[in-house]
């Protein structure tokens, strides 16, 4: 058996793979469109960190990032903190997503593919996604939500969470989410700081084969958030049908709405154009050294960075099905939905990755026809120690890339990776400051 050592190079892409990659396509585009030729990746990287304005303007042009109002300059101030990018430009994250919806039959392509412990793999088309987003945005507008207001989600990793995020941000309002496995104190510590006007939440969820009722937590949250005016209740996977919204006691000033009701009104999607640096979402530090610290990310910065990250470093495109196993309370949820910015299908799984056994995610990768799959390093380590042979539990013939994040990979996992049809390894690290 070969001994593996840390730092040992185990794989390098073939020339054919390199030439067909999206980053190689970008290098050819730079030469043809900008007259910039780079001998290799190292030279490209050096340019990217030396001529910041030229690099980021090239990213904008390459991805055809459309501004409703053009930028006056690429970099107005380089002072840190406080650098100002693409001053004067206006756009919206949601515009970049739905430019991929297409027209006619193309709108029936799958935007979101999702499953849960008791939910079979289900597809949501681009047309249906846009309609749900438009309907919810219309309802939120009727609740008084406007640009700059905060909308909070207490939701699992389901399609409705993506709908809620897109509807919120289409209005220029600011999204922030927590997973329903978080308790009332942890959630209120976060949400009280941002003063949400609307809470969109499930009344329960399922994990590891067990049902968890969250109705009491929702009642406590509503009482702990004096800024709250409306609660939208989403059906939880723990129930076959949504209980009556009146079952959860709420303060007299908080109105309640059922998810089905807010989606019932069909309207066209209207998107609010916002400044490049307008807040998109609020994430949080871990809270291990005190109260969780809110971290604000803006529309333009997230769009342009995630386009670069997902296309060049994950090699994603419109033909991919992208799944990164994540709780909705982890920053990788925000990264996974970035697949929509490139027209990829995103595949969501809500549930315990080790129930009913450690092969459940591999079977989901098969059933959802996933081409790029990522998870925390602990998932791969647990599967290896449990003796799971991925190719014996699922058909992984479509899988071309694996990704890992959250902690370093053990050297022995290289052999485990090679049992997964030897897709190219993609390492995608998540900085500690980006945790929820």
mmCIF file of N, CA and C in Angstrom, residues 142-217:
data_model
loop_
_atom_site.group_PDB
_atom_site.id
_atom_site.type_symbol
_atom_site.label_atom_id
_atom_site.label_comp_id
_atom_site.label_asym_id
_atom_site.label_seq_id
_atom_site.Cartn_x
_atom_site.Cartn_y
_atom_site.Cartn_z
ATOM 1 N N UNK A 142 -46.799 43.787 -0.223
ATOM 2 C CA UNK A 142 -48.067 44.090 0.433
ATOM 3 C C UNK A 142 -47.965 44.126 1.948
ATOM 4 N N UNK A 143 -46.966 43.455 2.500
ATOM 5 C CA UNK A 143 -46.716 43.497 3.946
ATOM 6 C C UNK A 143 -45.923 44.736 4.349
ATOM 7 N N UNK A 144 -45.559 45.541 3.363
ATOM 8 C CA UNK A 144 -44.822 46.761 3.660
ATOM 9 C C UNK A 144 -43.324 46.647 3.528
ATOM 10 N N UNK A 145 -42.833 45.527 2.996
ATOM 11 C CA UNK A 145 -41.388 45.351 2.836
ATOM 12 C C UNK A 145 -40.900 46.208 1.678
ATOM 13 N N UNK A 146 -39.864 46.975 1.923
ATOM 14 C CA UNK A 146 -39.299 47.860 0.909
ATOM 15 C C UNK A 146 -37.780 47.766 0.951
ATOM 16 N N UNK A 147 -37.141 48.477 0.049
ATOM 17 C CA UNK A 147 -35.685 48.449 -0.046
ATOM 18 C C UNK A 147 -35.047 48.803 1.302
ATOM 19 N N UNK A 148 -34.099 47.977 1.714
ATOM 20 C CA UNK A 148 -33.396 48.211 2.971
ATOM 21 C C UNK A 148 -33.995 47.500 4.163
ATOM 22 N N UNK A 149 -35.261 47.045 4.075
ATOM 23 C CA UNK A 149 -35.858 46.276 5.166
ATOM 24 C C UNK A 149 -35.209 44.900 5.246
ATOM 25 N N UNK A 150 -35.280 44.297 6.420
ATOM 26 C CA UNK A 150 -34.733 42.956 6.605
ATOM 27 C C UNK A 150 -35.853 41.917 6.667
ATOM 28 N N UNK A 151 -35.627 40.811 5.971
ATOM 29 C CA UNK A 151 -36.513 39.647 6.018
ATOM 30 C C UNK A 151 -35.676 38.478 6.510
ATOM 31 N N UNK A 152 -36.153 37.793 7.536
ATOM 32 C CA UNK A 152 -35.402 36.693 8.139
ATOM 33 C C UNK A 152 -36.045 35.364 7.796
ATOM 34 N N UNK A 153 -35.215 34.353 7.622
ATOM 35 C CA UNK A 153 -35.700 33.011 7.354
ATOM 36 C C UNK A 153 -35.275 32.051 8.451
ATOM 37 N N UNK A 154 -36.215 31.268 8.931
ATOM 38 C CA UNK A 154 -35.934 30.177 9.881
ATOM 39 C C UNK A 154 -36.353 28.911 9.153
ATOM 40 N N UNK A 155 -35.493 28.487 8.226
ATOM 41 C CA UNK A 155 -35.879 27.511 7.215
ATOM 42 C C UNK A 155 -34.782 26.479 6.992
ATOM 43 N N UNK A 156 -35.154 25.261 6.619
ATOM 44 C CA UNK A 156 -34.156 24.246 6.277
ATOM 45 C C UNK A 156 -33.677 24.417 4.838
ATOM 46 N N UNK A 157 -32.885 23.476 4.374
ATOM 47 C CA UNK A 157 -32.298 23.547 3.030
ATOM 48 C C UNK A 157 -33.285 22.992 2.009
ATOM 49 N N UNK A 158 -34.322 23.775 1.731
ATOM 50 C CA UNK A 158 -35.383 23.362 0.817
ATOM 51 C C UNK A 158 -35.548 24.425 -0.267
ATOM 52 N N UNK A 159 -36.314 24.092 -1.295
ATOM 53 C CA UNK A 159 -36.506 25.029 -2.403
ATOM 54 C C UNK A 159 -37.169 26.320 -1.933
ATOM 55 N N UNK A 160 -38.077 26.228 -0.970
ATOM 56 C CA UNK A 160 -38.768 27.421 -0.481
ATOM 57 C C UNK A 160 -37.796 28.443 0.092
ATOM 58 N N UNK A 161 -36.683 27.993 0.637
ATOM 59 C CA UNK A 161 -35.692 28.920 1.190
ATOM 60 C C UNK A 161 -35.057 29.745 0.084
ATOM 61 N N UNK A 162 -34.765 29.113 -1.045
ATOM 62 C CA UNK A 162 -34.210 29.836 -2.189
ATOM 63 C C UNK A 162 -35.240 30.829 -2.724
ATOM 64 N N UNK A 163 -36.490 30.396 -2.810
ATOM 65 C CA UNK A 163 -37.566 31.292 -3.259
ATOM 66 C C UNK A 163 -37.652 32.512 -2.340
ATOM 67 N N UNK A 164 -37.615 32.275 -1.028
ATOM 68 C CA UNK A 164 -37.733 33.373 -0.069
ATOM 69 C C UNK A 164 -36.568 34.350 -0.196
ATOM 70 N N UNK A 165 -35.364 33.821 -0.368
ATOM 71 C CA UNK A 165 -34.191 34.686 -0.541
ATOM 72 C C UNK A 165 -34.314 35.536 -1.800
ATOM 73 N N UNK A 166 -34.652 34.910 -2.920
ATOM 74 C CA UNK A 166 -34.731 35.644 -4.186
ATOM 75 C C UNK A 166 -35.858 36.675 -4.168
ATOM 76 N N UNK A 167 -36.984 36.321 -3.566
ATOM 77 C CA UNK A 167 -38.100 37.273 -3.485
ATOM 78 C C UNK A 167 -37.715 38.485 -2.649
ATOM 79 N N UNK A 168 -37.061 38.232 -1.535
ATOM 80 C CA UNK A 168 -36.624 39.324 -0.659
ATOM 81 C C UNK A 168 -35.677 40.266 -1.385
ATOM 82 N N UNK A 169 -34.654 39.695 -2.010
ATOM 83 C CA UNK A 169 -33.619 40.531 -2.620
ATOM 84 C C UNK A 169 -34.101 41.199 -3.904
ATOM 85 N N UNK A 170 -35.128 40.632 -4.544
ATOM 86 C CA UNK A 170 -35.677 41.294 -5.735
ATOM 87 C C UNK A 170 -36.271 42.652 -5.388
ATOM 88 N N UNK A 171 -36.669 42.829 -4.122
ATOM 89 C CA UNK A 171 -37.249 44.091 -3.656
ATOM 90 C C UNK A 171 -36.189 45.075 -3.177
ATOM 91 N N UNK A 172 -34.938 44.641 -3.146
ATOM 92 C CA UNK A 172 -33.902 45.462 -2.531
ATOM 93 C C UNK A 172 -33.894 45.336 -1.020
ATOM 94 N N UNK A 173 -34.712 44.421 -0.477
ATOM 95 C CA UNK A 173 -34.674 44.120 0.952
ATOM 96 C C UNK A 173 -33.491 43.191 1.226
ATOM 97 N N UNK A 174 -33.189 42.970 2.486
ATOM 98 C CA UNK A 174 -31.966 42.269 2.885
ATOM 99 C C UNK A 174 -32.338 40.952 3.552
ATOM 100 N N UNK A 175 -31.732 39.875 3.085
ATOM 101 C CA UNK A 175 -32.030 38.533 3.568
ATOM 102 C C UNK A 175 -31.077 38.124 4.683
ATOM 103 N N UNK A 176 -31.592 37.353 5.638
ATOM 104 C CA UNK A 176 -30.740 36.712 6.639
ATOM 105 C C UNK A 176 -31.433 35.445 7.097
ATOM 106 N N UNK A 177 -30.673 34.359 7.231
ATOM 107 C CA UNK A 177 -31.295 33.089 7.559
ATOM 108 C C UNK A 177 -30.588 32.324 8.659
ATOM 109 N N UNK A 178 -31.364 31.505 9.356
ATOM 110 C CA UNK A 178 -30.854 30.550 10.341
ATOM 111 C C UNK A 178 -31.549 29.216 10.104
ATOM 112 N N UNK A 179 -30.862 28.132 10.411
ATOM 113 C CA UNK A 179 -31.434 26.799 10.248
ATOM 114 C C UNK A 179 -32.358 26.479 11.419
ATOM 115 N N UNK A 180 -33.399 25.663 11.199
ATOM 116 C CA UNK A 180 -34.362 25.387 12.268
ATOM 117 C C UNK A 180 -33.842 24.481 13.375
ATOM 118 N N UNK A 181 -32.629 23.921 13.203
ATOM 119 C CA UNK A 181 -32.072 23.151 14.314
ATOM 120 C C UNK A 181 -31.431 24.063 15.360
ATOM 121 N N UNK A 182 -31.372 25.356 15.074
ATOM 122 C CA UNK A 182 -30.862 26.319 16.049
ATOM 123 C C UNK A 182 -31.974 26.694 17.020
ATOM 124 N N UNK A 183 -31.631 26.830 18.284
ATOM 125 C CA UNK A 183 -32.615 27.141 19.307
ATOM 126 C C UNK A 183 -33.015 28.604 19.325
ATOM 127 N N UNK A 184 -34.028 28.899 20.133
ATOM 128 C CA UNK A 184 -34.589 30.251 20.156
ATOM 129 C C UNK A 184 -33.562 31.293 20.568
ATOM 130 N N UNK A 185 -32.718 31.004 21.549
ATOM 131 C CA UNK A 185 -31.742 31.983 22.023
ATOM 132 C C UNK A 185 -30.721 32.290 20.935
ATOM 133 N N UNK A 186 -30.192 31.236 20.290
ATOM 134 C CA UNK A 186 -29.190 31.433 19.237
ATOM 135 C C UNK A 186 -29.755 32.248 18.081
ATOM 136 N N UNK A 187 -31.000 31.974 17.722
ATOM 137 C CA UNK A 187 -31.610 32.689 16.597
ATOM 138 C C UNK A 187 -31.940 34.129 16.981
ATOM 139 N N UNK A 188 -32.528 34.326 18.145
ATOM 140 C CA UNK A 188 -32.889 35.692 18.545
ATOM 141 C C UNK A 188 -31.646 36.547 18.778
ATOM 142 N N UNK A 189 -30.532 35.935 19.235
ATOM 143 C CA UNK A 189 -29.278 36.684 19.371
ATOM 144 C C UNK A 189 -28.836 37.269 18.032
ATOM 145 N N UNK A 190 -29.126 36.562 16.955
ATOM 146 C CA UNK A 190 -28.771 37.035 15.619
ATOM 147 C C UNK A 190 -29.816 38.010 15.070
ATOM 148 N N UNK A 191 -31.066 37.587 15.101
ATOM 149 C CA UNK A 191 -32.105 38.372 14.439
ATOM 150 C C UNK A 191 -32.438 39.675 15.170
ATOM 151 N N UNK A 192 -32.294 39.711 16.489
ATOM 152 C CA UNK A 192 -32.598 40.963 17.192
ATOM 153 C C UNK A 192 -31.674 42.093 16.744
ATOM 154 N N UNK A 193 -30.452 41.737 16.348
ATOM 155 C CA UNK A 193 -29.486 42.761 15.935
ATOM 156 C C UNK A 193 -29.848 43.394 14.589
ATOM 157 N N UNK A 194 -30.585 42.651 13.756
ATOM 158 C CA UNK A 194 -30.878 43.163 12.411
ATOM 159 C C UNK A 194 -32.319 43.653 12.270
ATOM 160 N N UNK A 195 -33.155 43.427 13.282
ATOM 161 C CA UNK A 195 -34.527 43.942 13.331
ATOM 162 C C UNK A 195 -35.339 43.599 12.084
ATOM 163 N N UNK A 196 -35.640 42.322 11.865
ATOM 164 C CA UNK A 196 -36.410 41.944 10.675
ATOM 165 C C UNK A 196 -37.859 42.397 10.765
ATOM 166 N N UNK A 197 -38.403 42.738 9.606
ATOM 167 C CA UNK A 197 -39.818 43.105 9.532
ATOM 168 C C UNK A 197 -40.681 41.859 9.351
ATOM 169 N N UNK A 198 -40.177 40.888 8.580
ATOM 170 C CA UNK A 198 -40.929 39.664 8.277
ATOM 171 C C UNK A 198 -40.069 38.453 8.623
ATOM 172 N N UNK A 199 -40.700 37.427 9.179
ATOM 173 C CA UNK A 199 -40.048 36.144 9.434
ATOM 174 C C UNK A 199 -40.743 35.085 8.589
ATOM 175 N N UNK A 200 -39.965 34.359 7.777
ATOM 176 C CA UNK A 200 -40.478 33.244 6.978
ATOM 177 C C UNK A 200 -39.911 31.980 7.595
ATOM 178 N N UNK A 201 -40.780 31.063 8.029
ATOM 179 C CA UNK A 201 -40.298 29.967 8.873
ATOM 180 C C UNK A 201 -41.098 28.690 8.673
ATOM 181 N N UNK A 202 -40.466 27.568 9.002
ATOM 182 C CA UNK A 202 -41.174 26.289 9.081
ATOM 183 C C UNK A 202 -41.618 26.064 10.522
ATOM 184 N N UNK A 203 -42.687 25.298 10.664
ATOM 185 C CA UNK A 203 -43.155 24.969 12.002
ATOM 186 C C UNK A 203 -42.542 23.669 12.510
ATOM 187 N N UNK A 204 -41.665 23.057 11.694
ATOM 188 C CA UNK A 204 -40.996 21.830 12.105
ATOM 189 C C UNK A 204 -40.144 21.286 10.984
ATOM 190 N N UNK A 205 -39.325 20.300 11.296
ATOM 191 C CA UNK A 205 -38.459 19.699 10.281
ATOM 192 C C UNK A 205 -38.162 18.259 10.684
ATOM 193 N N UNK A 206 -37.540 17.536 9.781
ATOM 194 C CA UNK A 206 -37.190 16.141 10.024
ATOM 195 C C UNK A 206 -35.684 15.974 9.882
ATOM 196 N N UNK A 207 -35.093 15.217 10.809
ATOM 197 C CA UNK A 207 -33.648 14.980 10.751
ATOM 198 C C UNK A 207 -33.342 13.643 11.418
ATOM 199 N N UNK A 208 -32.629 12.815 10.694
ATOM 200 C CA UNK A 208 -32.269 11.507 11.235
ATOM 201 C C UNK A 208 -33.468 10.624 11.512
ATOM 202 N N UNK A 209 -34.531 10.791 10.708
ATOM 203 C CA UNK A 209 -35.723 9.974 10.883
ATOM 204 C C UNK A 209 -36.652 10.446 11.983
ATOM 205 N N UNK A 210 -36.331 11.556 12.631
ATOM 206 C CA UNK A 210 -37.155 12.068 13.719
ATOM 207 C C UNK A 210 -37.775 13.406 13.328
ATOM 208 N N UNK A 211 -38.985 13.640 13.830
ATOM 209 C CA UNK A 211 -39.681 14.900 13.576
ATOM 210 C C UNK A 211 -39.440 15.858 14.731
ATOM 211 N N UNK A 212 -39.213 17.120 14.396
ATOM 212 C CA UNK A 212 -38.962 18.145 15.408
ATOM 213 C C UNK A 212 -39.966 19.277 15.228
ATOM 214 N N UNK A 213 -40.767 19.506 16.266
ATOM 215 C CA UNK A 213 -41.779 20.557 16.243
ATOM 216 C C UNK A 213 -41.122 21.888 16.611
ATOM 217 N N UNK A 214 -41.261 22.900 15.763
ATOM 218 C CA UNK A 214 -40.663 24.210 16.013
ATOM 219 C C UNK A 214 -41.707 25.281 16.303
ATOM 220 N N UNK A 215 -42.966 24.887 16.451
ATOM 221 C CA UNK A 215 -44.003 25.876 16.737
ATOM 222 C C UNK A 215 -43.724 26.651 18.032
ATOM 223 N N UNK A 216 -43.327 25.990 19.133
ATOM 224 C CA UNK A 216 -43.030 26.761 20.353
ATOM 225 C C UNK A 216 -41.880 27.748 20.168
ATOM 226 N N UNK A 217 -40.865 27.360 19.383
ATOM 227 C CA UNK A 217 -39.737 28.259 19.131
ATOM 228 C C UNK A 217 -40.205 29.479 18.345
#
